[in-house]
């Protein structure tokens, strides 16, 4: 076995749009989904990840490599996560949360959910509707009534730009 | 561009991390979202998200207006809530973002200061007549039936003498979501006192200082368990065993039971039970109040060290324990003067029971 000779084992992951990625097993098993496959001996050839596209998987692998290179220091890991997520746009974060959920990576899942909430916190109702593809099914009268009822939510809150 | 559709459990996880105001705003998105963000399941998940549990301050001013402060600091800004009937409103307690207030007529109002919802609670049909009785209240959560409970202790007392007219202290319990009062077994302790303080809620029980009915009349800390609706005893500090608790105050501070004992020499002993129920965990610190501030009870921390106290003259004093200095807390540009106050957390929990049906 490769592990016994000291050579790191490499896994090949396949995205749902047929891109192939090589990743060290030690990094890939941060995903409980992948670890279970490895432990069950299903990781002989290529591991197909049917719910993750190539762009998102590339990003997740960058994260896996980055975070597994950090020794057991929760502070440093946290600051790596923050930095890793800092330049991601909202759509990418949503793809990441789905991927983290599918791959069963609780730390990434937690960090991405927190980041999404942080971005959303001060956004307008219109912005959230657009991003989440929500259809406004209130009549103008109903919308006025629900806004009146939730007047307290609009007080003293600065709304970010709608970009 | 819209993001891919996210499953409900991920949405609950994300939206539970938002401040209450942002969640309220999102109820305006659409009808299904309003239903989703008003569901009991979501509100519970939001409540248990500890990241949001920053403490806010609720104050009742001398003119009985209700103010809240989200950012507690030396020079704070308040927000006014709608007025509530009464000449002297008092805080009974707070739990999960709900605050119970009571006025001089014993009318009870349950308020969520975050969502600004107020519900007037019905009085118990068994309540003793005012003028001939004394009563005190407590408020907390029963995790077994998943409901908030108001506890009223009352006893006949036609004069304001120390001795009550009859030995029984009646215990009435109101379940907020069920909307019903019931009378449970009388308290085994003697609750008669010249003042009727609110109960201190911690760990599923409401606590009062009381007297034993044994021959020694020893002072005790009585805990009313909200699940089983019975009283138990919590060990008091050993040093206070022979002490009468009549002029002591029991409060919750920093998540601990806390006894404030005025030493009558301008110093105040603050006893904190670091580990709930553990007699050996009581620790004492003494605060030198000087002439200027008569300390009553601690409200909250500012930062890691400074503590906001309510004083007996209705001032809010910020104490720096390092150099034992005091200064007035400034609210809206002037030194705050208050009737009462408490801390509460931001939550979306509704105070009215019909919201749960």
mmCIF file of C-alpha atoms in Angstrom, chain A residues 39-137:
data_model
loop_
_atom_site.group_PDB
_atom_site.id
_atom_site.type_symbol
_atom_site.label_atom_id
_atom_site.label_comp_id
_atom_site.label_asym_id
_atom_site.label_seq_id
_atom_site.Cartn_x
_atom_site.Cartn_y
_atom_site.Cartn_z
ATOM 1 C CA UNK A 39 -13.231 3.660 4.357
ATOM 2 C CA UNK A 40 -15.777 1.568 2.470
ATOM 3 C CA UNK A 41 -13.145 0.902 -0.201
ATOM 4 C CA UNK A 42 -15.165 2.652 -2.909
ATOM 5 C CA UNK A 43 -12.383 5.078 -3.705
ATOM 6 C CA UNK A 44 -10.350 2.798 -5.918
ATOM 7 C CA UNK A 45 -10.719 4.706 -9.143
ATOM 8 C CA UNK A 46 -12.445 8.024 -9.631
ATOM 9 C CA UNK A 47 -14.824 9.412 -6.970
ATOM 10 C CA UNK A 48 -17.855 10.952 -8.677
ATOM 11 C CA UNK A 49 -19.382 13.923 -6.845
ATOM 12 C CA UNK A 50 -22.731 14.282 -8.572
ATOM 13 C CA UNK A 51 -23.899 17.392 -6.739
ATOM 14 C CA UNK A 52 -20.853 19.652 -7.179
ATOM 15 C CA UNK A 53 -19.779 21.464 -10.345
ATOM 16 C CA UNK A 54 -16.138 21.922 -11.407
ATOM 17 C CA UNK A 55 -15.881 25.571 -10.448
ATOM 18 C CA UNK A 56 -17.167 24.954 -6.923
ATOM 19 C CA UNK A 57 -15.168 21.751 -6.487
ATOM 20 C CA UNK A 58 -11.944 23.574 -7.486
ATOM 21 C CA UNK A 59 -12.700 26.122 -4.776
ATOM 22 C CA UNK A 60 -13.495 23.466 -2.169
ATOM 23 C CA UNK A 61 -10.229 21.658 -2.979
ATOM 24 C CA UNK A 62 -8.279 24.903 -2.550
ATOM 25 C CA UNK A 63 -9.920 25.145 0.860
ATOM 26 C CA UNK A 64 -9.167 21.493 1.722
ATOM 27 C CA UNK A 65 -5.498 21.925 0.859
ATOM 28 C CA UNK A 66 -5.231 25.247 2.651
ATOM 29 C CA UNK A 67 -6.917 24.242 5.887
ATOM 30 C CA UNK A 68 -5.200 20.836 6.159
ATOM 31 C CA UNK A 69 -1.804 22.529 5.866
ATOM 32 C CA UNK A 70 -2.531 24.442 9.077
ATOM 33 C CA UNK A 71 -1.553 22.651 12.291
ATOM 34 C CA UNK A 72 -4.170 22.143 15.011
ATOM 35 C CA UNK A 73 -4.677 25.784 15.886
ATOM 36 C CA UNK A 74 -8.327 26.827 15.841
ATOM 37 C CA UNK A 75 -7.476 30.543 15.727
ATOM 38 C CA UNK A 76 -5.334 30.142 12.617
ATOM 39 C CA UNK A 77 -7.883 27.875 10.967
ATOM 40 C CA UNK A 78 -10.592 30.432 11.619
ATOM 41 C CA UNK A 79 -8.591 33.262 10.139
ATOM 42 C CA UNK A 80 -7.803 31.094 7.102
ATOM 43 C CA UNK A 81 -11.539 30.447 6.634
ATOM 44 C CA UNK A 82 -12.343 34.149 6.938
ATOM 45 C CA UNK A 83 -9.700 35.047 4.367
ATOM 46 C CA UNK A 84 -10.739 32.229 2.043
ATOM 47 C CA UNK A 85 -14.373 33.436 2.022
ATOM 48 C CA UNK A 86 -13.651 37.155 1.974
ATOM 49 C CA UNK A 87 -13.526 37.557 -1.824
ATOM 50 C CA UNK A 88 -16.378 35.178 -2.708
ATOM 51 C CA UNK A 89 -19.524 36.651 -4.233
ATOM 52 C CA UNK A 90 -22.989 35.715 -3.014
ATOM 53 C CA UNK A 91 -23.697 33.173 -5.771
ATOM 54 C CA UNK A 92 -20.385 31.403 -5.090
ATOM 55 C CA UNK A 93 -21.159 31.315 -1.347
ATOM 56 C CA UNK A 94 -24.531 29.679 -2.078
ATOM 57 C CA UNK A 95 -22.841 27.062 -4.299
ATOM 58 C CA UNK A 96 -20.281 26.492 -1.537
ATOM 59 C CA UNK A 97 -22.899 25.954 1.174
ATOM 60 C CA UNK A 98 -24.620 23.331 -0.980
ATOM 61 C CA UNK A 99 -21.293 21.644 -1.726
ATOM 62 C CA UNK A 100 -20.236 21.723 1.945
ATOM 63 C CA UNK A 101 -23.603 20.232 2.898
ATOM 64 C CA UNK A 102 -23.282 17.442 0.293
ATOM 65 C CA UNK A 103 -19.658 16.735 1.182
ATOM 66 C CA UNK A 104 -20.525 16.849 4.902
ATOM 67 C CA UNK A 105 -17.859 19.386 5.897
ATOM 68 C CA UNK A 106 -19.304 20.946 9.027
ATOM 69 C CA UNK A 107 -16.610 23.583 9.624
ATOM 70 C CA UNK A 108 -16.862 24.927 6.078
ATOM 71 C CA UNK A 109 -20.649 24.741 6.215
ATOM 72 C CA UNK A 110 -20.681 26.741 9.433
ATOM 73 C CA UNK A 111 -18.272 29.368 8.106
ATOM 74 C CA UNK A 112 -20.130 29.799 4.787
ATOM 75 C CA UNK A 113 -23.551 30.042 6.477
ATOM 76 C CA UNK A 114 -22.181 32.704 8.813
ATOM 77 C CA UNK A 115 -20.676 34.583 5.869
ATOM 78 C CA UNK A 116 -23.944 34.463 3.896
ATOM 79 C CA UNK A 117 -25.841 35.815 6.928
ATOM 80 C CA UNK A 118 -23.255 38.558 7.350
ATOM 81 C CA UNK A 119 -23.626 39.653 3.709
ATOM 82 C CA UNK A 120 -27.437 39.557 3.902
ATOM 83 C CA UNK A 121 -27.786 41.313 7.242
ATOM 84 C CA UNK A 122 -28.226 44.850 5.960
ATOM 85 C CA UNK A 123 -29.531 44.186 2.464
ATOM 86 C CA UNK A 124 -32.881 45.498 1.296
ATOM 87 C CA UNK A 125 -35.975 43.339 0.789
ATOM 88 C CA UNK A 126 -35.580 43.830 -2.983
ATOM 89 C CA UNK A 127 -31.987 42.576 -2.922
ATOM 90 C CA UNK A 128 -32.893 39.402 -0.996
ATOM 91 C CA UNK A 129 -35.842 38.753 -3.351
ATOM 92 C CA UNK A 130 -33.573 39.027 -6.397
ATOM 93 C CA UNK A 131 -30.792 36.854 -4.984
ATOM 94 C CA UNK A 132 -33.084 34.123 -3.698
ATOM 95 C CA UNK A 133 -35.356 34.291 -6.754
ATOM 96 C CA UNK A 134 -38.376 35.032 -4.548
ATOM 97 C CA UNK A 135 -41.591 36.106 -6.191
ATOM 98 C CA UNK A 136 -43.407 38.847 -4.317
ATOM 99 C CA UNK A 137 -46.936 37.493 -3.984
#
